[in-house]
Amino acid sequence: MQSEESRYDRGLDSMRAIFGPGIESALKGLAATSPDLVRCLVEFPFGDIYPRPGLDLKTRELLTVAALTVLGYPQGELKDHVRGALNVGCTPDQILEVILQMAVYAGFPAALEAVKTAASVFGGRSSPE
Amino acid sequence: MQSEESRYDRGLDSMRAIFGPGIESALKGLAATSPDLVRCLVEFPFGDIYPRPGLDLKTRELLTVAALTVLGYPQGELKDHVRGALNVGCTPDQILEVILQMAVYAGFPAALEAVKTAASVFGGRSSPE
Amino acid sequence: MQSEESRYDRGLDSMRAIFGPGIESALKGLAATSPDLVRCLVEFPFGDIYPRPGLDLKTRELLTVAALTVLGYPQGELKDHVRGALNVGCTPDQILEVILQMAVYAGFPAALEAVKTAASVFGGRSSPE
Amino acid sequence: MQSEESRYDRGLDSMRAIFGPGIESALKGLAATSPDLVRCLVEFPFGDIYPRPGLDLKTRELLTVAALTVLGYPQGELKDHVRGALNVGCTPDQILEVILQMAVYAGFPAALEAVKTAASVFGGRSSPE
Amino acid sequence: MQSEESRYDRGLDSMRAIFGPGIESALKGLAATSPDLVRCLVEFPFGDIYPRPGLDLKTRELLTVAALTVLGYPQGELKDHVRGALNVGCTPDQILEVILQMAVYAGFPAALEAVKTAASVFGGRSSPE
Amino acid sequence: MQSEESRYDRGLDSMRAIFGPGIESALKGLAATSPDLVRCLVEFPFGDIYPRPGLDLKTRELLTVAALTVLGYPQGELKDHVRGALNVGCTPDQILEVILQMAVYAGFPAALEAVKTAASVFGGRSSPE
C-alpha cells in the first residue's frame, strides 16, 4: 500500500532525471490551468510507470521517441523527450535510428517531422556529429 | 422535403450561436479559397447535425472538445470549439474535465496539447478560475 | 493523501457501476497476462478520473463513446462502453446521436464502424427503438 | 436551391453505380439501427460530393482507397470500396499501386492490411491478373 | 539487378520533377542531421515508387494530397506536395476537390487544416481562381 | 554501391531471424496478390533498416511493438512482431512492459488491445509466467 504523496514525489524525481531541474517551473505553468492534469501526469506516467524495473530509462526514452514519432502531432512533447533521451544517456545516433525505423511503421512524413524536431534539439546543444 | 437555402441559413444560425458573430468574416476568408467546403461545413455539421434534438448544445460542444483532443492535430479547430463551448455555457472546469478524461483514451500527449490550447483561450478571456 | 488500496477499491466500484458485476471475471482473465495493466486500469481511469465531480457518469460515458468512435480501432472497448452507457442511463438514441456527430469530426467510416458495433449491443438487449 | 429529396435520390444513384444494386438492402440493414446516419451518408458523401465534376469516379475511388488504407481500421469500408473501384472501371493493378504508394505515407502495416483486404475481394471475383 | 546509385539518381530526378530544383538544398539541410533518412527518402518513395508505371504522376500527387490530408499533422509535407501537385500539372480546383472529398473520410477538421495549407500555397503563386 | 539482389537476400535473412523459417511461405501467399509490395517489404524495412548497426535486434523489436501498439489497428502485424520479439530473445515481461508504457502515450484502449494480442501469442507458446 502506497501513499499518493510518495507517488507524486517519485514521479517528480523521475521527471527531474529525464527533463532536468527546469521541469518544476514548466509544471507550475501548466498547473495554473489544470492542476489535476499535472498531478495525474506526475503520478501515473512518471510515478508509476517510468520507475518500474524491467526496462532501463534509456530504453524507455527511445520507446517514447518512437511513440511520439508515430503519433506525429505532439512535436512539443517529442522535443522534450529528445532532450530527455539525451539527458539519460542516449546518443543522437540512437535517437535518429529510432526515428528512421519509424518511417517503416508510420510512414515518411512521421519520420521527417520527427527528424526536424530532433535537429532543433541537437542544434541547441553540442553537435550531434 | 427541405430546401438547401434553409440548411445553409440554419447552419449559419448555429455557427453564430457557437462561435459568435465574427464567424461570418472567418467563413468569407475561407470561401475565397474553397467556397464549396464552406458551404458543406455550414450545411452538414452545423445545418444538419448540431441543431438536431437529442443532445443539447453544451453536450455537443463537450463531445467536440473530446473528439478534437483525441485527433490531436487540429489545435486551431480545438481553440475555436473551446471558445464555442464557453459561449454556449460550458464552464472552464467542464472543458478541462473533458480533456483530462481524454488522457485515458488518447494518452497524455493528447491531453497536454489540448490543455495548452485551452489555456490560451482562457487567458484571453476573464480568468477561468 | 490517499492509499493505493482505496484507489483500487474506488476504481472497482466505478467499473461495477458502469460494466456490471461481470467485470471482475473479465479483469481476472486479463490479469493472467498483465496484472500490472489491470491494476493501472482500475486505479487511474476508474479510480482517479471517472469518480471525479464536475461531469456526471452519463456525460462521461458519452464522451468515451465519442473518443472510441474517433479512434476507430478499439471496437471491443467501444462495445463495452456502449453497454456501459446504457447501464448508467444513457438511451440508445443518445449514443447514436454521439456517433452521428462524430461523422463530422472523424469521418463516415468511423461513424459506420461505431454504428455497427452499437447495433450489435442493442440487438442483444431490448429493442433500441 | 435544391430539395432534400433530390440529394437523397442522387446519392442513391451514385451508390448504386459504385457498390452495385445490393447496396439498398445493406442500407436498409443499417437504417434499422440509425436511419439518420444512413440518410446523411446517402445525401452528403454520395449525393453532394461524389457526383461533383472536377474528378472522375475512377479517380475518386482510388482516392478513397488511399484514404481508407491510411486510416487502417475501416477494413470493412475498404473492402466495399475495392469492390467499388473495380465496378467503376479501375483495374486491380491500379488499386494495388495506390496501396503500395500508401506504404510511403502511412507505413508498411497500413499497406499490408490493405493488400490482404484487396486480395480477399480479388479472390472472390475473376483473377486480378 | 539494379545498383543503389541508380535508385538514388532516379529518385532525385523524380523529386526535381515534383518539387523543383530547390529540393537539393532542402535535402542537404536535412542530411546535416540524418543523411540516412535522406538517402532512404530519395531511394524508396521517389526512386522506387513514384517512377513506377501504372499511375501517372498527377494521380500520384493527388493521392499523396489525400493521404496527407487524412494524416492531418504533416502540414509541412502537405504544403510541399500541394506545390508538387501544381508543378506536375494538377489544377488548384483538382487539389481542392481532393481535400473536399477527404472531409467524408477523415472529417471536417482534416479538410479545414488542409484547405488553409493549400490556400497558403495558392496565395504565393498566381491566383487559384 | 549495392545491388538489389543483396538487399533482398539480406532482408530475407533478417525476416528469417525475426519471424522464423515459416516467413517464406507467408511472403509467397502475399506475393500472389502483390509481388511488388513483398519485394519492397523485404528490401526496405528488413534489408535496409533492421540490419543497420546502432540498435540491436531486441531493441528494434521492442520499438516495433511500441509502434504497432500506438497505431492500434494492425493487430495482425503486432502478433507477428510479438512472436518476433520472443524469437530474438525479448522476454514476455519486457514486451508487456512496453505495452504498459504505451498506455501513457496512446491511451488505455491501445494497451488493452495489444495485451490481448500478446496474450494470444504467449498462450500458444510456453507460459509467459
PDB file of N, CA, C and O in Angstrom, chain B residues 44-46 49-50 52-55 60 62-64 66-68 70-71 81 94 97-98 100-102 104-105 108, chain C residues 44-46 49-50 52-55 60 62-64 66-68 70-71 81 94 97-98 100-102 104-105 108:
ATOM      1  N   PHE B  44     -23.785  20.818 -43.536  1.00  0.00           N
ATOM      2  CA  PHE B  44     -23.843  19.475 -42.970  1.00  0.00           C
ATOM      3  C   PHE B  44     -23.598  19.479 -41.447  1.00  0.00           C
ATOM      4  O   PHE B  44     -24.522  19.189 -40.680  1.00  0.00           O
ATOM      5  N   PRO B  45     -22.412  19.836 -40.944  1.00  0.00           N
ATOM      6  CA  PRO B  45     -22.262  19.768 -39.481  1.00  0.00           C
ATOM      7  C   PRO B  45     -23.196  20.727 -38.746  1.00  0.00           C
ATOM      8  O   PRO B  45     -23.862  20.337 -37.785  1.00  0.00           O
ATOM      9  N   PHE B  46     -23.252  21.973 -39.230  1.00  0.00           N
ATOM     10  CA  PHE B  46     -23.955  22.983 -38.432  1.00  0.00           C
ATOM     11  C   PHE B  46     -25.418  23.163 -38.853  1.00  0.00           C
ATOM     12  O   PHE B  46     -26.233  23.593 -38.047  1.00  0.00           O
ATOM     13  N   ILE B  49     -26.508  18.572 -38.319  1.00  0.00           N
ATOM     14  CA  ILE B  49     -26.202  17.791 -37.112  1.00  0.00           C
ATOM     15  C   ILE B  49     -26.421  18.577 -35.813  1.00  0.00           C
ATOM     16  O   ILE B  49     -27.171  18.139 -34.935  1.00  0.00           O
ATOM     17  N   TYR B  50     -25.764  19.712 -35.669  1.00  0.00           N
ATOM     18  CA  TYR B  50     -25.843  20.441 -34.393  1.00  0.00           C
ATOM     19  C   TYR B  50     -27.272  20.814 -33.978  1.00  0.00           C
ATOM     20  O   TYR B  50     -27.575  20.749 -32.781  1.00  0.00           O
ATOM     21  N   ARG B  52     -29.959  19.234 -34.315  1.00  0.00           N
ATOM     22  CA  ARG B  52     -30.827  18.101 -34.013  1.00  0.00           C
ATOM     23  C   ARG B  52     -31.174  18.069 -32.524  1.00  0.00           C
ATOM     24  O   ARG B  52     -30.346  18.420 -31.684  1.00  0.00           O
ATOM     25  N   PRO B  53     -32.370  17.612 -32.189  1.00  0.00           N
ATOM     26  CA  PRO B  53     -32.684  17.414 -30.774  1.00  0.00           C
ATOM     27  C   PRO B  53     -31.936  16.161 -30.297  1.00  0.00           C
ATOM     28  O   PRO B  53     -31.214  15.552 -31.061  1.00  0.00           O
ATOM     29  N   GLY B  54     -32.071  15.815 -29.051  1.00  0.00           N
ATOM     30  CA  GLY B  54     -31.459  14.573 -28.569  1.00  0.00           C
ATOM     31  C   GLY B  54     -30.212  14.828 -27.741  1.00  0.00           C
ATOM     32  O   GLY B  54     -29.922  14.103 -26.788  1.00  0.00           O
ATOM     33  N   LEU B  55     -29.455  15.852 -28.133  1.00  0.00           N
ATOM     34  CA  LEU B  55     -28.330  16.299 -27.288  1.00  0.00           C
ATOM     35  C   LEU B  55     -28.358  17.813 -27.269  1.00  0.00           C
ATOM     36  O   LEU B  55     -28.492  18.452 -28.322  1.00  0.00           O
ATOM     37  N   ARG B  60     -22.986  18.762 -26.903  1.00  0.00           N
ATOM     38  CA  ARG B  60     -22.352  18.657 -28.225  1.00  0.00           C
ATOM     39  C   ARG B  60     -20.971  19.317 -28.222  1.00  0.00           C
ATOM     40  O   ARG B  60     -20.015  18.771 -28.792  1.00  0.00           O
ATOM     41  N   LEU B  62     -18.967  19.759 -25.689  1.00  0.00           N
ATOM     42  CA  LEU B  62     -18.021  18.943 -24.905  1.00  0.00           C
ATOM     43  C   LEU B  62     -17.587  17.715 -25.703  1.00  0.00           C
ATOM     44  O   LEU B  62     -16.413  17.314 -25.662  1.00  0.00           O
ATOM     45  N   LEU B  63     -18.509  17.112 -26.441  1.00  0.00           N
ATOM     46  CA  LEU B  63     -18.158  15.964 -27.292  1.00  0.00           C
ATOM     47  C   LEU B  63     -17.161  16.369 -28.370  1.00  0.00           C
ATOM     48  O   LEU B  63     -16.240  15.609 -28.694  1.00  0.00           O
ATOM     49  N   THR B  64     -17.340  17.560 -28.902  1.00  0.00           N
ATOM     50  CA  THR B  64     -16.416  18.034 -29.935  1.00  0.00           C
ATOM     51  C   THR B  64     -15.040  18.324 -29.350  1.00  0.00           C
ATOM     52  O   THR B  64     -14.014  18.026 -29.970  1.00  0.00           O
ATOM     53  N   ALA B  66     -13.790  16.722 -26.902  1.00  0.00           N
ATOM     54  CA  ALA B  66     -13.231  15.374 -26.748  1.00  0.00           C
ATOM     55  C   ALA B  66     -12.665  14.862 -28.065  1.00  0.00           C
ATOM     56  O   ALA B  66     -11.527  14.378 -28.129  1.00  0.00           O
ATOM     57  N   ALA B  67     -13.449  14.976 -29.128  1.00  0.00           N
ATOM     58  CA  ALA B  67     -13.026  14.469 -30.441  1.00  0.00           C
ATOM     59  C   ALA B  67     -11.756  15.155 -30.919  1.00  0.00           C
ATOM     60  O   ALA B  67     -10.827  14.503 -31.406  1.00  0.00           O
ATOM     61  N   LEU B  68     -11.700  16.465 -30.774  1.00  0.00           N
ATOM     62  CA  LEU B  68     -10.537  17.209 -31.261  1.00  0.00           C
ATOM     63  C   LEU B  68      -9.308  16.937 -30.405  1.00  0.00           C
ATOM     64  O   LEU B  68      -8.183  16.929 -30.898  1.00  0.00           O
ATOM     65  N   VAL B  70      -8.699  14.039 -29.001  1.00  0.00           N
ATOM     66  CA  VAL B  70      -8.247  12.712 -29.444  1.00  0.00           C
ATOM     67  C   VAL B  70      -7.499  12.803 -30.769  1.00  0.00           C
ATOM     68  O   VAL B  70      -6.452  12.187 -30.944  1.00  0.00           O
ATOM     69  N   LEU B  71      -8.031  13.568 -31.713  1.00  0.00           N
ATOM     70  CA  LEU B  71      -7.364  13.705 -33.010  1.00  0.00           C
ATOM     71  C   LEU B  71      -5.992  14.349 -32.858  1.00  0.00           C
ATOM     72  O   LEU B  71      -5.049  13.994 -33.535  1.00  0.00           O
ATOM     73  N   HIS B  81     -13.436  25.676 -30.766  1.00  0.00           N
ATOM     74  CA  HIS B  81     -14.513  24.986 -30.042  1.00  0.00           C
ATOM     75  C   HIS B  81     -14.381  25.133 -28.519  1.00  0.00           C
ATOM     76  O   HIS B  81     -15.381  24.978 -27.817  1.00  0.00           O
ATOM     77  N   GLN B  94     -15.471  22.327 -16.738  1.00  0.00           N
ATOM     78  CA  GLN B  94     -16.034  21.207 -17.511  1.00  0.00           C
ATOM     79  C   GLN B  94     -15.153  20.867 -18.716  1.00  0.00           C
ATOM     80  O   GLN B  94     -14.923  19.704 -19.029  1.00  0.00           O
ATOM     81  N   GLU B  97     -12.149  19.095 -17.556  1.00  0.00           N
ATOM     82  CA  GLU B  97     -12.518  17.740 -17.133  1.00  0.00           C
ATOM     83  C   GLU B  97     -12.593  16.796 -18.334  1.00  0.00           C
ATOM     84  O   GLU B  97     -12.150  15.643 -18.255  1.00  0.00           O
ATOM     85  N   VAL B  98     -13.152  17.304 -19.423  1.00  0.00           N
ATOM     86  CA  VAL B  98     -13.203  16.502 -20.662  1.00  0.00           C
ATOM     87  C   VAL B  98     -11.793  16.172 -21.141  1.00  0.00           C
ATOM     88  O   VAL B  98     -11.475  15.027 -21.486  1.00  0.00           O
ATOM     89  N   LEU B 100      -9.025  16.092 -19.442  1.00  0.00           N
ATOM     90  CA  LEU B 100      -8.384  15.158 -18.509  1.00  0.00           C
ATOM     91  C   LEU B 100      -8.841  13.721 -18.772  1.00  0.00           C
ATOM     92  O   LEU B 100      -8.031  12.782 -18.786  1.00  0.00           O
ATOM     93  N   GLN B 101     -10.148  13.556 -19.012  1.00  0.00           N
ATOM     94  CA  GLN B 101     -10.645  12.202 -19.288  1.00  0.00           C
ATOM     95  C   GLN B 101     -10.026  11.641 -20.570  1.00  0.00           C
ATOM     96  O   GLN B 101      -9.798  10.428 -20.684  1.00  0.00           O
ATOM     97  N   MET B 102      -9.740  12.494 -21.520  1.00  0.00           N
ATOM     98  CA  MET B 102      -9.160  12.031 -22.788  1.00  0.00           C
ATOM     99  C   MET B 102      -7.724  11.507 -22.614  1.00  0.00           C
ATOM    100  O   MET B 102      -7.242  10.739 -23.446  1.00  0.00           O
ATOM    101  N   VAL B 104      -6.981   9.308 -20.670  1.00  0.00           N
ATOM    102  CA  VAL B 104      -7.225   7.861 -20.554  1.00  0.00           C
ATOM    103  C   VAL B 104      -7.363   7.207 -21.925  1.00  0.00           C
ATOM    104  O   VAL B 104      -6.856   6.112 -22.154  1.00  0.00           O
ATOM    105  N   TYR B 105      -8.028   7.890 -22.831  1.00  0.00           N
ATOM    106  CA  TYR B 105      -8.392   7.249 -24.106  1.00  0.00           C
ATOM    107  C   TYR B 105      -7.407   7.532 -25.226  1.00  0.00           C
ATOM    108  O   TYR B 105      -7.268   6.717 -26.140  1.00  0.00           O
ATOM    109  N   PHE B 108      -1.460  10.877 -22.712  1.00  0.00           N
ATOM    110  CA  PHE B 108      -1.113  12.165 -22.116  1.00  0.00           C
ATOM    111  C   PHE B 108      -0.692  13.234 -23.127  1.00  0.00           C
ATOM    112  O   PHE B 108      -1.020  14.415 -22.915  1.00  0.00           O
TER     113      PHE B 108
ATOM    114  N   PHE C  44      -6.223   4.182 -12.275  1.00  0.00           N
ATOM    115  CA  PHE C  44      -6.134   5.505 -12.879  1.00  0.00           C
ATOM    116  C   PHE C  44      -7.445   5.934 -13.574  1.00  0.00           C
ATOM    117  O   PHE C  44      -8.109   6.859 -13.097  1.00  0.00           O
ATOM    118  N   PRO C  45      -7.877   5.273 -14.653  1.00  0.00           N
ATOM    119  CA  PRO C  45      -9.115   5.779 -15.276  1.00  0.00           C
ATOM    120  C   PRO C  45     -10.323   5.687 -14.349  1.00  0.00           C
ATOM    121  O   PRO C  45     -11.075   6.660 -14.209  1.00  0.00           O
ATOM    122  N   PHE C  46     -10.487   4.509 -13.704  1.00  0.00           N
ATOM    123  CA  PHE C  46     -11.740   4.299 -12.974  1.00  0.00           C
ATOM    124  C   PHE C  46     -11.658   4.670 -11.504  1.00  0.00           C
ATOM    125  O   PHE C  46     -12.675   4.967 -10.887  1.00  0.00           O
ATOM    126  N   ILE C  49     -10.190   9.093 -12.322  1.00  0.00           N
ATOM    127  CA  ILE C  49     -10.848  10.027 -13.253  1.00  0.00           C
ATOM    128  C   ILE C  49     -12.378   9.938 -13.198  1.00  0.00           C
ATOM    129  O   ILE C  49     -13.050  10.944 -12.967  1.00  0.00           O
ATOM    130  N   TYR C  50     -12.923   8.762 -13.438  1.00  0.00           N
ATOM    131  CA  TYR C  50     -14.381   8.660 -13.518  1.00  0.00           C
ATOM    132  C   TYR C  50     -15.111   9.146 -12.260  1.00  0.00           C
ATOM    133  O   TYR C  50     -16.180   9.769 -12.387  1.00  0.00           O
ATOM    134  N   ARG C  52     -14.473  11.538 -10.331  1.00  0.00           N
ATOM    135  CA  ARG C  52     -14.340  12.968 -10.068  1.00  0.00           C
ATOM    136  C   ARG C  52     -15.689  13.673 -10.241  1.00  0.00           C
ATOM    137  O   ARG C  52     -16.476  13.306 -11.111  1.00  0.00           O
ATOM    138  N   PRO C  53     -15.946  14.697  -9.457  1.00  0.00           N
ATOM    139  CA  PRO C  53     -17.139  15.502  -9.703  1.00  0.00           C
ATOM    140  C   PRO C  53     -16.886  16.360 -10.951  1.00  0.00           C
ATOM    141  O   PRO C  53     -15.836  16.272 -11.558  1.00  0.00           O
ATOM    142  N   GLY C  54     -17.842  17.141 -11.357  1.00  0.00           N
ATOM    143  CA  GLY C  54     -17.621  18.055 -12.492  1.00  0.00           C
ATOM    144  C   GLY C  54     -18.317  17.567 -13.748  1.00  0.00           C
ATOM    145  O   GLY C  54     -18.785  18.367 -14.551  1.00  0.00           O
ATOM    146  N   LEU C  55     -18.317  16.243 -13.950  1.00  0.00           N
ATOM    147  CA  LEU C  55     -19.109  15.659 -15.039  1.00  0.00           C
ATOM    148  C   LEU C  55     -19.812  14.437 -14.484  1.00  0.00           C
ATOM    149  O   LEU C  55     -19.193  13.603 -13.818  1.00  0.00           O
ATOM    150  N   ARG C  60     -19.826  11.339 -18.979  1.00  0.00           N
ATOM    151  CA  ARG C  60     -18.518  10.676 -19.159  1.00  0.00           C
ATOM    152  C   ARG C  60     -18.627   9.513 -20.145  1.00  0.00           C
ATOM    153  O   ARG C  60     -17.751   9.320 -20.989  1.00  0.00           O
ATOM    154  N   LEU C  62     -20.815   9.125 -22.559  1.00  0.00           N
ATOM    155  CA  LEU C  62     -20.997   9.640 -23.927  1.00  0.00           C
ATOM    156  C   LEU C  62     -19.675  10.164 -24.492  1.00  0.00           C
ATOM    157  O   LEU C  62     -19.361   9.972 -25.673  1.00  0.00           O
ATOM    158  N   LEU C  63     -18.870  10.808 -23.657  1.00  0.00           N
ATOM    159  CA  LEU C  63     -17.554  11.298 -24.099  1.00  0.00           C
ATOM    160  C   LEU C  63     -16.647  10.136 -24.496  1.00  0.00           C
ATOM    161  O   LEU C  63     -15.881  10.226 -25.458  1.00  0.00           O
ATOM    162  N   THR C  64     -16.748   9.047 -23.753  1.00  0.00           N
ATOM    163  CA  THR C  64     -15.920   7.882 -24.065  1.00  0.00           C
ATOM    164  C   THR C  64     -16.376   7.224 -25.364  1.00  0.00           C
ATOM    165  O   THR C  64     -15.545   6.791 -26.167  1.00  0.00           O
ATOM    166  N   ALA C  66     -17.640   8.832 -27.801  1.00  0.00           N
ATOM    167  CA  ALA C  66     -17.094   9.740 -28.819  1.00  0.00           C
ATOM    168  C   ALA C  66     -15.620   9.439 -29.076  1.00  0.00           C
ATOM    169  O   ALA C  66     -15.185   9.301 -30.222  1.00  0.00           O
ATOM    170  N   ALA C  67     -14.849   9.316 -28.000  1.00  0.00           N
ATOM    171  CA  ALA C  67     -13.400   9.081 -28.128  1.00  0.00           C
ATOM    172  C   ALA C  67     -13.119   7.777 -28.858  1.00  0.00           C
ATOM    173  O   ALA C  67     -12.266   7.716 -29.749  1.00  0.00           O
ATOM    174  N   LEU C  68     -13.824   6.723 -28.508  1.00  0.00           N
ATOM    175  CA  LEU C  68     -13.579   5.410 -29.111  1.00  0.00           C
ATOM    176  C   LEU C  68     -14.046   5.372 -30.562  1.00  0.00           C
ATOM    177  O   LEU C  68     -13.438   4.695 -31.399  1.00  0.00           O
ATOM    178  N   VAL C  70     -13.885   7.974 -32.562  1.00  0.00           N
ATOM    179  CA  VAL C  70     -12.831   8.696 -33.289  1.00  0.00           C
ATOM    180  C   VAL C  70     -11.595   7.813 -33.477  1.00  0.00           C
ATOM    181  O   VAL C  70     -11.008   7.776 -34.556  1.00  0.00           O
ATOM    182  N   LEU C  71     -11.181   7.097 -32.445  1.00  0.00           N
ATOM    183  CA  LEU C  71     -10.001   6.225 -32.574  1.00  0.00           C
ATOM    184  C   LEU C  71     -10.256   5.132 -33.618  1.00  0.00           C
ATOM    185  O   LEU C  71      -9.369   4.767 -34.369  1.00  0.00           O
ATOM    186  N   HIS C  81     -18.267  -0.010 -23.733  1.00  0.00           N
ATOM    187  CA  HIS C  81     -18.742   1.293 -23.263  1.00  0.00           C
ATOM    188  C   HIS C  81     -20.133   1.645 -23.810  1.00  0.00           C
ATOM    189  O   HIS C  81     -20.816   2.473 -23.206  1.00  0.00           O
ATOM    190  N   GLN C  94     -29.361   8.576 -27.588  1.00  0.00           N
ATOM    191  CA  GLN C  94     -28.254   9.482 -27.253  1.00  0.00           C
ATOM    192  C   GLN C  94     -26.922   8.943 -27.758  1.00  0.00           C
ATOM    193  O   GLN C  94     -26.073   9.679 -28.262  1.00  0.00           O
ATOM    194  N   GLU C  97     -26.732   9.425 -31.388  1.00  0.00           N
ATOM    195  CA  GLU C  97     -26.546  10.854 -31.683  1.00  0.00           C
ATOM    196  C   GLU C  97     -25.064  11.234 -31.565  1.00  0.00           C
ATOM    197  O   GLU C  97     -24.542  12.006 -32.370  1.00  0.00           O
ATOM    198  N   VAL C  98     -24.399  10.696 -30.550  1.00  0.00           N
ATOM    199  CA  VAL C  98     -22.953  10.943 -30.385  1.00  0.00           C
ATOM    200  C   VAL C  98     -22.192  10.406 -31.591  1.00  0.00           C
ATOM    201  O   VAL C  98     -21.325  11.086 -32.164  1.00  0.00           O
ATOM    202  N   LEU C 100     -23.282   9.809 -34.599  1.00  0.00           N
ATOM    203  CA  LEU C 100     -23.593  10.609 -35.789  1.00  0.00           C
ATOM    204  C   LEU C 100     -22.766  11.897 -35.805  1.00  0.00           C
ATOM    205  O   LEU C 100     -22.211  12.291 -36.835  1.00  0.00           O
ATOM    206  N   GLN C 101     -22.654  12.554 -34.648  1.00  0.00           N
ATOM    207  CA  GLN C 101     -21.859  13.788 -34.589  1.00  0.00           C
ATOM    208  C   GLN C 101     -20.396  13.512 -34.930  1.00  0.00           C
ATOM    209  O   GLN C 101     -19.703  14.362 -35.500  1.00  0.00           O
ATOM    210  N   MET C 102     -19.898  12.334 -34.578  1.00  0.00           N
ATOM    211  CA  MET C 102     -18.504  12.011 -34.852  1.00  0.00           C
ATOM    212  C   MET C 102     -18.215  11.857 -36.346  1.00  0.00           C
ATOM    213  O   MET C 102     -17.070  11.977 -36.767  1.00  0.00           O
ATOM    214  N   VAL C 104     -18.840  14.005 -38.377  1.00  0.00           N
ATOM    215  CA  VAL C 104     -18.318  15.333 -38.715  1.00  0.00           C
ATOM    216  C   VAL C 104     -16.829  15.446 -38.388  1.00  0.00           C
ATOM    217  O   VAL C 104     -16.062  16.039 -39.136  1.00  0.00           O
ATOM    218  N   TYR C 105     -16.430  14.867 -37.270  1.00  0.00           N
ATOM    219  CA  TYR C 105     -15.069  15.116 -36.790  1.00  0.00           C
ATOM    220  C   TYR C 105     -14.074  14.044 -37.184  1.00  0.00           C
ATOM    221  O   TYR C 105     -12.878  14.317 -37.303  1.00  0.00           O
ATOM    222  N   PHE C 108     -16.989   9.479 -42.042  1.00  0.00           N
ATOM    223  CA  PHE C 108     -18.055   8.480 -42.094  1.00  0.00           C
ATOM    224  C   PHE C 108     -17.593   7.069 -41.769  1.00  0.00           C
ATOM    225  O   PHE C 108     -18.353   6.327 -41.124  1.00  0.00           O
TER     226      PHE C 108
END
